[in-house]
Amino acid sequence: MDYAGLVAVYEQLESTSKRLEKTFFIAELLKRTPADDLSRVLLLLQGKVFSAGDERKAGVAAKTVAKTIIRASGSSQQKVEDAWKKTGDLGIAAEQLIGRRLQTTLGSSGRLSVAKVLNTLQKLATMEGHGAVAKKVDLISEVLASASAGEAKYLVRLLLEELRVGAADCTIRDAIVWAFFSKEAHLIYDSGKQAAVVADEHRKEYSQIVDEVQHAYDLANDFGVVAQAAKKGREALSSISLAVGIPLKVMLFQKAKGIADAFSRVGKPAAFEFKYDGFRLNIHKKGKEVTLFTRRLENVTVQFPDIIAAIAEHVHAKDAILDAEVIGIDQATGKWKPFQDISQRIKRKYDIAELVQSVPVMVNVFDILALNGKSMIDSPFSERRKAIEQVVSPASGRLQLAEQIITDSEEAVENFYKKALSLGNEGIMGKNLAAPYKPGSRVGFGVKIKPTLDPLDLVITAATWGEGRRVSWLSSFLLSCRDGNSYREVGRVGTGIKELEGSGVTFQELTTLLKPLIVRESGNAVFLKPRVVVEVAFEEVQKSTAYNSGFALRFPRLLRLREDKPAREAATLAEVKGMYEGQ
Ligand code: AMP
């Protein structure tokens, strides 16, 4: 299949934000894609180079890509940099400059296939070591030289892993239904409106097929596999099953406001478990082979020989997929350690044996997704827990089942919650006993309960000017607490993200308030008289060297302006420190 055909669809997807239209464009593409190109097309539609579970890392540094644009377009370095700066998108820069070489920005080269493009992207990932950058530049330049301007634009974005055409998972799922089940699902296409509708009398059938495709995707975690099966029919689709060794997306949890709210969401009675403060790990055991994945589906098997040994010894199943939380253990006291203390174990890839000794960890198993060749994701949680009890034999300080109670009593949960916190846990989880496991979704089959910290009143002591359309507005605000007569920084809130949303305060308003308080400017930073007080919510206080207070607020959010409050009444460093210690 021609790469140009895919590029045309990228352009269509970028031209609309309407989900139905996007679904239609993708469905039409899938219909014309030959079976053996389906996996490639679906990967590239998602801006991916490898499927889940493939450990090779895609992506090329922006500087390397810029070099190839210089070479392929014959433009000077300055020109490429200017175009990059002006558009903020190296893909558009490539389109413009390569378009100039071609004297036209339209049309397709007809020289590149989807297979060629994907193979090139995959080949780049395997180039390492001495001379790799030069080889990458050669290879990319060669492909860019055959590309039209539009083809170059998306090739560059694929190289940078920044496709940004907005093809969400649910859109791709629906497109697979539209493409391959238009008969059973009785869709009425209206290409004039570029959308498809389902005839009323077929709604039930349609949503059933959508569920079947979603279920197949939950199991395979690979749209290529799903589309190939869907092309064959419903039977093929239903024969897709979980593959041990291929990472699945993890189920996510909603936040409950308290114990009563937790019961109202997960039913009564329900299971409650400690919410361990560590990192999530999916454990795939296939015979003697054990593979470990993080919640971001990164393979971390080599980092944890201790966990591999514990699983091999204490999980009595031919094969299994377990969901677990890994925490640190203090060797001397046997007490649990906070996540920050063990985070190095996830990243470190050398001197592992030494780290295993100095930073020991323990696995807390809380779910099971497959056992001895059978998927368990559709079994109720109570049965999954029973299965864990059967196959996992606890090993002191190394492996255990998540501590759990099953109850309908708020009082019992209250006591369990207190116990959890006193042992250093983050809180508790409440789980619906009858619910299945839904990979990748936050459906509310489980909820978390954890203490929220009271907001702090902080002073804005510095800010930075925005960029682009916002150059005349202050857009990022440094927050400080009091320390005697001086102020110490504890965090920063910005705009553009969710941090101002819901506060009713706009950055225009803040700029107007703060401008008269500027005492000094340096670059795009401004330093302010400490006058404006704001109320800030956050997740927790961390130790940090980034700010001169020695602490940093995690995920700070502006709640409101405290015009009623003078800076001298803002929170003190002692209060921040107290919160850190009391967490
Ligand atoms: P949060 O990260 O605040 O959304 O909380 C959910 C996370 O808590 C999960 O992704 C797990 O990493 C972690 N966790 C700790 N203990 C448990 C447990 N018993 N059951 C489920 N998740 C747990």
Coordinates of C-alpha atoms and ligand atoms in Angstrom, one line a residue:
M1 CA 0.0 0.0 0.0
D2 CA 1.1 3.5 -0.9
Y3 CA 2.3 5.7 2.0
A4 CA 0.7 8.6 0.1
G5 CA -2.7 7.0 0.8
L6 CA -2.0 7.0 4.5
V7 CA -0.8 10.6 4.4
A8 CA -4.1 11.7 2.7
V9 CA -5.9 10.2 5.7
Y10 CA -3.6 11.9 8.2
E11 CA -4.5 15.2 6.5
Q12 CA -8.2 14.3 6.7
L13 CA -7.9 13.5 10.4
E14 CA -6.1 16.7 11.1
S15 CA -8.8 18.7 9.3
T16 CA -11.6 17.8 11.7
S17 CA -12.1 17.4 15.4
K18 CA -15.4 15.6 14.9
R19 CA -15.2 12.0 16.1
L20 CA -17.7 10.6 13.6
E21 CA -15.8 12.1 10.7
K22 CA -12.5 10.8 12.0
T23 CA -14.1 7.4 12.4
F24 CA -15.4 7.5 8.8
F25 CA -12.0 8.4 7.4
I26 CA -10.2 5.6 9.2
A27 CA -12.9 3.1 8.4
E28 CA -12.6 4.0 4.7
L29 CA -8.8 3.5 4.9
L30 CA -9.1 0.2 6.6
K31 CA -11.5 -1.1 4.0
R32 CA -9.0 -0.4 1.2
T33 CA -6.0 -1.7 3.2
P34 CA -4.8 -5.2 2.1
A35 CA -4.8 -7.7 4.9
D36 CA -1.1 -7.9 5.2
D37 CA -0.7 -4.2 5.5
L38 CA -3.4 -3.8 8.3
S39 CA -1.0 -4.1 11.2
R40 CA 1.4 -1.6 9.7
V41 CA -1.3 0.9 8.8
L42 CA -2.8 0.7 12.3
L43 CA 0.6 1.2 14.0
L44 CA 1.3 4.3 11.9
L45 CA -2.2 5.7 12.4
Q46 CA -1.4 5.7 16.1
G47 CA 2.0 7.2 15.5
K48 CA 3.7 4.1 16.7
V49 CA 6.6 2.2 15.3
F50 CA 6.4 -1.0 17.4
S51 CA 3.5 -2.9 18.9
A52 CA 3.1 -3.2 22.7
G53 CA 5.6 -5.6 24.2
D54 CA 8.2 -4.9 21.6
E55 CA 11.1 -3.5 23.6
R56 CA 12.8 -1.6 20.8
K57 CA 12.6 2.1 21.3
A58 CA 11.6 4.3 18.5
G59 CA 12.2 8.0 18.0
V60 CA 15.0 10.1 16.7
A61 CA 16.4 13.3 18.3
A62 CA 14.9 16.5 16.9
K63 CA 18.4 17.8 16.1
T64 CA 19.2 14.7 14.0
V65 CA 15.9 15.1 12.1
A66 CA 16.7 18.8 11.5
K67 CA 20.0 17.7 9.9
T68 CA 18.2 15.5 7.5
I69 CA 15.8 18.3 6.5
I70 CA 18.8 20.5 5.7
R71 CA 20.2 17.8 3.5
A72 CA 17.0 16.7 1.8
S73 CA 15.7 20.2 1.1
G74 CA 19.1 21.8 0.2
S75 CA 18.2 24.7 2.7
S76 CA 20.7 26.2 5.0
Q77 CA 20.8 25.4 8.7
Q78 CA 19.6 28.9 9.5
K79 CA 16.6 28.5 7.2
V80 CA 15.6 25.2 8.8
E81 CA 16.0 26.6 12.3
D82 CA 14.0 29.7 11.4
A83 CA 11.1 27.7 10.0
W84 CA 11.2 25.4 13.0
K85 CA 11.1 28.3 15.4
K86 CA 8.4 30.1 13.5
T87 CA 6.0 27.1 13.2
G88 CA 7.0 25.3 16.4
D89 CA 6.6 22.1 14.4
L90 CA 9.5 20.5 12.6
G91 CA 7.1 18.5 10.5
I92 CA 5.6 21.7 9.0
A93 CA 9.1 23.1 8.6
A94 CA 10.0 20.0 6.5
E95 CA 6.8 20.3 4.5
Q96 CA 7.5 24.0 3.6
L97 CA 11.2 23.5 2.8
I98 CA 10.9 20.3 0.9
G99 CA 7.9 21.7 -0.9
R100 CA 10.1 24.6 -2.0
R101 CA 12.5 22.0 -3.5
L102 CA 9.7 20.4 -5.3
Q103 CA 8.2 23.7 -6.4
T104 CA 4.8 22.4 -5.2
T105 CA 3.4 21.3 -1.9
L106 CA 0.8 19.0 -3.5
G107 CA 0.7 15.5 -4.7
S108 CA 2.3 12.2 -3.8
S109 CA 5.6 10.9 -4.6
G110 CA 4.2 7.5 -5.4
R111 CA 7.6 6.2 -4.5
L112 CA 7.1 5.2 -0.8
S113 CA 5.1 2.3 0.5
V114 CA 3.7 2.0 4.0
A115 CA 6.0 -1.0 4.5
K116 CA 9.1 1.0 3.4
V117 CA 8.3 3.8 5.8
L118 CA 7.6 1.5 8.8
N119 CA 10.7 -0.6 8.1
T120 CA 12.8 2.5 8.0
L121 CA 11.4 3.7 11.3
Q122 CA 12.1 0.3 12.8
K123 CA 15.6 0.1 11.4
L124 CA 16.5 3.5 12.9
A125 CA 15.6 2.1 16.4
T126 CA 18.2 -0.6 16.0
M127 CA 21.1 1.8 15.1
E128 CA 23.2 2.4 18.1
G129 CA 26.7 3.3 19.2
H130 CA 29.6 4.8 17.2
G131 CA 28.5 6.5 14.0
A132 CA 24.9 5.8 14.6
V133 CA 23.8 9.4 14.1
A134 CA 25.5 9.7 10.7
K135 CA 23.9 6.4 9.6
K136 CA 20.5 7.6 10.8
V137 CA 20.9 10.9 8.9
D138 CA 21.8 9.0 5.7
L139 CA 18.9 6.7 6.0
I140 CA 16.3 9.4 6.8
S141 CA 17.7 11.7 4.1
E142 CA 17.3 8.9 1.5
V143 CA 13.6 8.4 2.4
L144 CA 13.0 12.2 2.6
A145 CA 14.5 12.6 -0.8
S146 CA 11.8 10.4 -2.3
A147 CA 9.0 12.1 -0.3
S148 CA 6.6 14.8 -1.4
A149 CA 6.1 17.7 0.9
G150 CA 3.1 16.3 2.7
E151 CA 4.7 12.9 3.0
A152 CA 7.8 14.6 4.6
K153 CA 5.7 16.4 7.1
Y154 CA 4.2 13.2 8.6
L155 CA 7.4 11.3 8.2
V156 CA 9.1 13.9 10.4
R157 CA 6.4 13.7 13.0
L158 CA 6.5 9.9 13.0
L159 CA 10.3 10.1 13.6
L160 CA 9.8 12.5 16.5
E161 CA 6.9 10.4 17.8
E162 CA 4.6 13.4 17.7
L163 CA 2.0 12.5 15.1
R164 CA -0.8 14.5 16.6
V165 CA -3.7 13.7 14.2
G166 CA -6.0 12.7 17.0
A167 CA -6.9 9.1 16.4
A168 CA -8.0 8.0 19.8
D169 CA -8.4 4.3 20.7
C170 CA -12.2 4.5 20.8
T171 CA -12.2 6.1 17.3
I172 CA -10.0 3.3 15.9
R173 CA -12.2 0.7 17.6
D174 CA -15.4 2.1 16.0
A175 CA -13.6 2.4 12.7
I176 CA -12.9 -1.3 12.7
V177 CA -16.6 -2.0 13.3
W178 CA -17.6 0.4 10.5
A179 CA -15.1 -1.1 8.1
F180 CA -15.6 -4.8 8.7
F181 CA -19.1 -5.2 10.1
S182 CA -21.2 -2.8 8.1
K183 CA -23.4 -5.7 7.1
E184 CA -24.1 -7.0 10.6
A185 CA -24.1 -3.6 12.2
H186 CA -26.2 -2.1 9.4
L187 CA -24.5 1.2 9.1
I188 CA -25.9 3.8 6.8
Y189 CA -23.0 5.7 5.2
D190 CA -23.5 9.2 4.1
S191 CA -20.3 10.2 2.4
G192 CA -21.8 13.6 1.7
K193 CA -21.7 14.3 5.4
Q194 CA -18.7 12.0 5.7
A195 CA -20.2 10.1 8.6
A196 CA -22.1 6.9 9.2
V197 CA -25.2 6.3 11.3
V198 CA -26.7 3.2 12.7
A199 CA -30.2 2.4 11.7
D200 CA -32.4 2.5 14.9
E201 CA -33.5 -1.1 14.7
H202 CA -29.9 -2.2 14.6
R203 CA -28.5 -0.3 17.6
K204 CA -28.4 -3.3 19.9
E205 CA -26.5 -5.4 17.4
Y206 CA -24.2 -2.5 16.7
S207 CA -23.3 -1.9 20.3
Q208 CA -22.8 -5.6 20.8
I209 CA -20.2 -5.7 18.0
V210 CA -18.5 -2.6 19.4
D211 CA -18.2 -4.5 22.7
E212 CA -16.8 -7.5 21.0
V213 CA -14.2 -5.5 19.2
Q214 CA -13.3 -3.6 22.4
H215 CA -13.1 -6.9 24.3
A216 CA -10.7 -8.3 21.6
Y217 CA -8.6 -5.2 21.9
D218 CA -8.6 -5.5 25.8
L219 CA -7.1 -8.9 25.3
A220 CA -4.7 -8.4 22.4
N221 CA -3.7 -4.8 23.1
D222 CA -2.9 -4.6 19.4
F223 CA -5.3 -3.1 16.8
G224 CA -3.5 -4.8 14.0
V225 CA -4.4 -8.2 15.5
V226 CA -7.9 -7.1 16.1
A227 CA -8.4 -5.7 12.6
Q228 CA -7.1 -8.8 10.9
A229 CA -9.5 -10.9 12.9
A230 CA -12.4 -8.5 12.3
K231 CA -11.8 -8.7 8.6
K232 CA -12.4 -12.5 8.9
G233 CA -15.5 -12.1 11.0
R234 CA -17.0 -12.4 14.5
E235 CA -15.8 -15.9 15.0
A236 CA -12.2 -15.0 14.4
L237 CA -12.6 -12.0 16.7
S238 CA -13.9 -14.1 19.5
S239 CA -11.0 -16.5 19.2
I240 CA -8.6 -13.8 20.2
S241 CA -7.3 -14.4 23.7
L242 CA -4.8 -13.0 26.2
A243 CA -1.2 -13.7 25.4
V244 CA 1.1 -14.2 28.3
G245 CA 4.2 -12.0 27.6
I246 CA 2.3 -9.3 25.7
P247 CA 1.6 -6.4 28.2
L248 CA -1.9 -5.3 28.8
K249 CA -3.1 -1.9 29.8
V250 CA -3.8 -1.8 33.5
M251 CA -7.2 -1.1 35.0
L252 CA -7.5 2.3 36.7
F253 CA -9.4 3.5 39.7
Q254 CA -11.6 6.4 40.5
K255 CA -11.3 8.5 43.6
A256 CA -13.9 8.2 46.4
K257 CA -14.7 11.1 48.7
G258 CA -14.8 8.8 51.7
I259 CA -16.0 5.5 52.9
A260 CA -19.7 6.0 52.4
D261 CA -19.0 7.2 48.9
A262 CA -16.8 4.2 48.2
F263 CA -19.6 1.8 49.2
S264 CA -22.1 3.6 47.0
R265 CA -19.8 3.1 44.0
V266 CA -18.5 -0.4 44.5
G267 CA -21.5 -2.0 46.3
K268 CA -22.0 -3.7 49.6
P269 CA -20.3 -5.8 50.8
A270 CA -17.0 -4.9 49.1
A271 CA -13.4 -5.8 49.4
F272 CA -11.0 -3.2 50.9
E273 CA -7.3 -3.4 50.5
F274 CA -4.2 -1.5 51.5
K275 CA -3.1 1.1 48.9
Y276 CA 0.6 0.4 48.9
D277 CA 2.8 3.3 48.0
G278 CA 5.1 1.9 45.4
F279 CA 4.9 1.2 41.6
R280 CA 2.6 -0.9 39.7
L281 CA 4.0 -4.1 38.1
N282 CA 2.4 -6.6 35.7
I283 CA 4.0 -10.0 36.0
H284 CA 3.7 -12.4 33.2
K285 CA 4.8 -16.0 34.0
K286 CA 5.0 -18.5 31.1
G287 CA 6.5 -21.7 32.3
K288 CA 9.8 -20.8 33.8
E289 CA 10.0 -17.5 31.9
V290 CA 8.9 -14.4 33.8
T291 CA 8.5 -11.0 32.2
L292 CA 7.8 -7.7 34.0
F293 CA 6.0 -4.6 32.7
T294 CA 5.3 -1.2 34.3
R295 CA 2.0 0.5 34.0
R296 CA 3.4 2.3 31.0
L297 CA 4.0 -1.1 29.5
E298 CA 7.8 -0.8 29.7
N299 CA 9.6 -4.1 30.0
V300 CA 11.6 -3.9 33.3
T301 CA 12.5 -7.6 33.5
V302 CA 16.3 -7.2 33.8
Q303 CA 16.0 -4.7 36.6
F304 CA 14.4 -7.2 39.0
P305 CA 16.1 -10.6 39.2
D306 CA 14.9 -10.7 42.9
I307 CA 11.2 -10.5 41.8
I308 CA 11.8 -13.1 39.0
A309 CA 13.2 -15.5 41.6
A310 CA 10.3 -14.9 44.0
I311 CA 7.7 -15.5 41.3
A312 CA 9.4 -18.6 39.9
E313 CA 9.6 -20.1 43.4
H314 CA 6.3 -19.0 44.9
V315 CA 3.7 -18.7 42.1
H316 CA 2.4 -22.2 41.5
A317 CA 0.9 -22.0 38.0
K318 CA 2.1 -23.1 34.6
D319 CA 1.3 -19.6 33.4
A320 CA -0.2 -16.5 34.8
I321 CA -0.6 -12.8 34.5
L322 CA -0.6 -10.9 37.9
D323 CA -1.2 -7.3 38.7
A324 CA 0.7 -6.0 41.7
E325 CA 2.2 -3.1 43.6
V326 CA 5.9 -3.2 44.4
I327 CA 7.1 -1.4 47.6
G328 CA 10.5 -0.9 49.3
I329 CA 11.4 -2.5 52.5
D330 CA 13.9 -1.2 55.1
Q331 CA 16.2 -4.2 55.8
A332 CA 17.0 -3.2 59.4
T333 CA 13.5 -2.5 60.6
G334 CA 11.4 -4.5 58.2
K335 CA 9.3 -1.3 57.6
W336 CA 8.0 -0.2 54.2
K337 CA 9.8 2.7 52.5
P338 CA 8.1 5.4 50.4
F339 CA 8.2 5.2 46.6
Q340 CA 11.0 7.8 46.2
D341 CA 13.4 5.5 47.9
I342 CA 13.0 2.7 45.4
S343 CA 12.4 4.6 42.1
Q344 CA 16.0 4.1 41.2
R345 CA 15.4 0.4 40.9
I346 CA 13.1 0.9 37.9
K347 CA 15.6 3.0 35.9
R348 CA 19.0 1.4 36.8
K349 CA 20.3 -1.1 34.2
Y350 CA 23.8 -1.8 35.6
D351 CA 25.2 -3.0 38.9
I352 CA 21.8 -4.6 39.5
A353 CA 23.0 -7.3 41.9
E354 CA 24.3 -4.6 44.2
L355 CA 21.1 -2.6 44.0
V356 CA 19.0 -5.7 44.8
Q357 CA 20.9 -5.9 48.1
S358 CA 20.9 -2.3 49.0
V359 CA 17.3 -1.5 47.9
P360 CA 15.2 -4.6 48.5
V361 CA 11.6 -4.7 47.4
M362 CA 8.4 -6.7 48.0
V363 CA 5.6 -7.6 45.7
N364 CA 2.0 -7.2 46.8
V365 CA -0.3 -9.1 44.4
F366 CA -3.8 -7.7 44.1
D367 CA -5.2 -9.1 40.8
I368 CA -4.9 -11.9 38.3
L369 CA -5.7 -11.6 34.6
A370 CA -4.9 -15.0 33.3
L371 CA -4.2 -18.4 34.7
N372 CA -3.1 -21.6 33.0
G373 CA -4.1 -20.7 29.5
K374 CA -7.4 -19.0 30.4
S375 CA -8.2 -15.4 30.6
M376 CA -9.7 -14.3 33.9
I377 CA -10.6 -10.8 33.1
D378 CA -14.3 -11.6 32.8
S379 CA -14.4 -13.5 36.1
P380 CA -15.7 -11.6 39.1
F381 CA -13.1 -10.0 41.4
S382 CA -14.0 -12.4 44.2
E383 CA -13.1 -15.4 42.1
R384 CA -9.9 -13.7 40.9
R385 CA -8.9 -13.1 44.5
K386 CA -9.6 -16.8 45.3
A387 CA -7.3 -17.8 42.3
I388 CA -4.5 -15.6 43.7
E389 CA -4.9 -17.3 47.1
Q390 CA -4.5 -20.6 45.4
V391 CA -1.5 -19.9 43.3
V392 CA 0.6 -17.4 45.3
S393 CA 2.3 -18.7 48.4
P394 CA 3.5 -15.7 50.4
A395 CA 7.3 -15.4 51.1
S396 CA 8.2 -13.2 54.0
G397 CA 9.4 -9.7 52.9
R398 CA 9.4 -10.7 49.2
L399 CA 6.0 -11.6 48.0
Q400 CA 2.5 -11.5 49.5
L401 CA -1.2 -11.0 48.7
A402 CA -2.5 -7.5 49.1
E403 CA -3.9 -7.2 52.7
Q404 CA -7.7 -7.4 52.3
I405 CA -11.0 -7.4 54.2
I406 CA -14.5 -8.0 52.9
T407 CA -17.1 -6.1 54.8
D408 CA -20.3 -4.1 54.6
S409 CA -19.5 -2.1 57.7
E410 CA -18.3 1.5 57.5
E411 CA -16.8 1.1 60.9
A412 CA -14.8 -1.9 59.9
V413 CA -13.5 0.0 56.9
E414 CA -12.7 3.1 59.1
N415 CA -10.5 0.9 61.3
F416 CA -8.9 -0.8 58.4
Y417 CA -8.2 2.7 56.9
K418 CA -6.5 3.9 60.1
K419 CA -4.4 0.7 60.3
A420 CA -3.4 1.2 56.6
L421 CA -2.3 4.8 57.2
S422 CA -0.4 4.0 60.4
L423 CA 1.6 1.4 58.6
G424 CA 2.7 3.9 56.0
N425 CA 0.3 3.2 53.2
E426 CA -1.1 5.9 51.0
G427 CA -4.7 4.9 51.8
I428 CA -7.0 2.1 50.9
M429 CA -8.7 0.7 47.8
G430 CA -12.4 -0.4 47.7
K431 CA -13.3 -3.0 45.1
N432 CA -16.5 -4.4 43.7
L433 CA -16.6 -8.1 44.3
A434 CA -18.6 -9.0 41.2
A435 CA -16.8 -6.8 38.7
P436 CA -14.6 -8.0 35.8
Y437 CA -11.2 -6.5 35.0
K438 CA -11.3 -3.8 32.4
P439 CA -7.9 -3.1 30.9
G440 CA -7.1 0.6 30.3
S441 CA -10.3 2.0 31.8
R442 CA -11.2 4.0 34.8
V443 CA -14.7 2.4 35.1
G444 CA -15.2 2.5 38.8
F445 CA -15.0 -1.2 39.6
G446 CA -12.4 -0.1 42.1
V447 CA -12.0 3.2 44.0
K448 CA -9.2 4.7 46.0
I449 CA -9.6 6.5 49.3
K450 CA -6.7 8.6 50.5
P451 CA -6.4 11.7 52.7
T452 CA -6.4 15.0 51.0
L453 CA -4.1 17.7 52.4
D454 CA -5.6 21.0 53.2
P455 CA -4.8 23.7 50.7
L456 CA -2.1 26.3 51.4
D457 CA -2.2 30.1 51.0
L458 CA 0.9 31.1 49.2
V459 CA 2.5 34.2 47.8
I460 CA 3.3 34.8 44.1
T461 CA 6.9 36.0 44.2
A462 CA 8.0 35.7 40.5
A463 CA 6.5 34.9 37.1
T464 CA 7.5 34.5 33.5
W465 CA 6.1 36.1 30.4
G466 CA 4.2 33.7 28.0
E467 CA 5.2 32.8 24.5
G468 CA 3.6 33.2 21.1
R469 CA 0.1 34.8 21.4
R470 CA 0.7 35.2 25.1
V471 CA 3.9 37.3 25.1
S472 CA 2.2 40.2 26.8
W473 CA 0.7 38.0 29.6
L474 CA 2.4 36.5 32.6
S475 CA 1.9 32.8 32.3
S476 CA 3.8 30.9 34.9
F477 CA 3.8 31.8 38.6
L478 CA 6.2 31.0 41.3
L479 CA 4.6 30.2 44.6
S480 CA 6.4 30.9 48.0
C481 CA 5.7 30.4 51.7
R482 CA 7.0 32.7 54.5
D483 CA 10.2 32.1 56.4
G484 CA 10.5 34.9 58.9
N485 CA 10.7 38.0 56.8
S486 CA 11.7 36.3 53.6
Y487 CA 10.0 34.0 51.2
R488 CA 10.9 30.5 50.1
E489 CA 9.7 28.9 46.9
V490 CA 7.7 25.7 47.0
G491 CA 6.2 25.3 43.5
R492 CA 4.9 26.8 40.3
V493 CA 1.6 27.0 38.6
G494 CA 1.2 27.7 34.9
T495 CA -1.6 28.4 32.5
G496 CA -2.4 26.4 29.4
I497 CA -2.7 23.4 31.6
K498 CA -5.4 22.5 34.1
E499 CA -3.8 24.5 36.9
L500 CA -5.9 27.6 36.7
E501 CA -9.1 26.0 35.5
G502 CA -11.9 26.0 37.9
S503 CA -10.3 28.8 40.0
G504 CA -12.2 31.5 38.2
V505 CA -8.9 33.4 37.9
T506 CA -7.6 34.2 34.5
F507 CA -4.0 34.8 33.7
Q508 CA -5.0 38.2 32.2
E509 CA -6.4 39.1 35.6
L510 CA -3.3 37.9 37.4
T511 CA -1.1 39.8 35.0
T512 CA -3.0 43.0 35.7
L513 CA -2.7 42.4 39.4
L514 CA 1.0 41.6 39.3
K515 CA 2.4 44.0 36.7
P516 CA 2.6 47.0 39.1
L517 CA 4.5 44.7 41.5
I518 CA 7.5 44.0 39.2
V519 CA 10.8 44.9 40.8
R520 CA 13.2 43.4 38.3
E521 CA 13.2 41.6 35.0
S522 CA 15.7 39.1 33.7
G523 CA 15.1 37.4 30.4
N524 CA 11.5 36.5 30.4
A525 CA 11.3 36.2 34.2
V526 CA 10.0 38.9 36.4
F527 CA 10.5 39.3 40.2
L528 CA 7.7 40.6 42.2
K529 CA 7.0 42.4 45.4
P530 CA 5.4 39.6 47.6
R531 CA 1.7 40.9 47.7
V532 CA -0.6 38.6 45.9
V533 CA -1.8 35.6 47.9
V534 CA -3.5 32.6 46.3
E535 CA -5.0 29.4 47.7
V536 CA -3.3 26.3 46.3
A537 CA -4.4 22.7 46.4
F538 CA -1.9 19.9 45.8
E539 CA -1.4 16.1 46.1
E540 CA 1.5 16.0 48.5
V541 CA 4.7 17.7 49.7
Q542 CA 8.0 16.3 48.4
K543 CA 11.6 17.0 49.3
S544 CA 13.2 18.9 46.5
T545 CA 16.3 20.8 45.5
A546 CA 14.4 22.6 42.7
Y547 CA 13.1 25.3 45.1
N548 CA 15.0 27.2 47.9
S549 CA 12.5 26.0 50.5
G550 CA 13.8 22.4 50.1
F551 CA 10.3 21.3 49.3
A552 CA 8.0 21.0 46.3
L553 CA 4.3 20.7 46.1
R554 CA 3.2 17.9 43.8
F555 CA 0.5 18.8 41.2
P556 CA -0.3 22.2 42.6
R557 CA -3.6 23.8 41.4
L558 CA -4.8 27.3 42.0
L559 CA -8.1 27.4 43.9
R560 CA -8.7 31.1 44.2
L561 CA -7.3 34.5 44.9
R562 CA -7.0 35.4 48.5
E563 CA -7.4 39.2 48.1
D564 CA -8.5 39.2 51.8
K565 CA -5.2 37.9 53.0
P566 CA -2.0 39.9 53.4
A567 CA 1.3 38.2 52.5
R568 CA 2.4 38.2 56.1
E569 CA -0.4 35.8 56.9
A570 CA 0.5 33.3 54.2
A571 CA 1.6 29.7 55.1
T572 CA 5.0 29.4 56.7
L573 CA 7.9 27.1 55.9
A574 CA 7.3 25.4 59.3
E575 CA 3.7 24.5 58.1
V576 CA 5.0 23.1 54.8
K577 CA 7.6 21.1 56.7
G578 CA 4.9 19.9 59.1
M579 CA 2.8 18.7 56.2
Y580 CA 5.7 16.8 54.7
E581 CA 6.3 15.1 58.0
G582 CA 2.7 14.3 58.7
Q583 CA 1.8 12.8 55.3
Ligands
AMP1 P1 -3.5 6.3 41.8 O1 -2.2 6.1 41.3 O2 -3.6 7.3 43.0 O3 -4.6 6.5 40.8 O4 -4.0 5.0 42.6 C1 -4.0 3.7 41.9 C2 -2.7 3.0 42.0 O5 -2.6 2.5 43.4 C3 -2.7 1.7 41.2 O6 -2.3 2.0 39.9 C4 -1.6 0.9 41.9 O7 -0.3 1.2 41.3 C5 -1.7 1.4 43.3 N1 -2.1 0.3 44.3 C6 -1.5 0.1 45.5 N2 -2.2 -0.8 46.2 C7 -3.2 -1.3 45.4 C8 -4.2 -2.3 45.5 N3 -4.3 -3.1 46.6 N4 -5.1 -2.5 44.5 C9 -5.0 -1.7 43.4 N5 -4.0 -0.8 43.2 C10 -3.1 -0.5 44.2

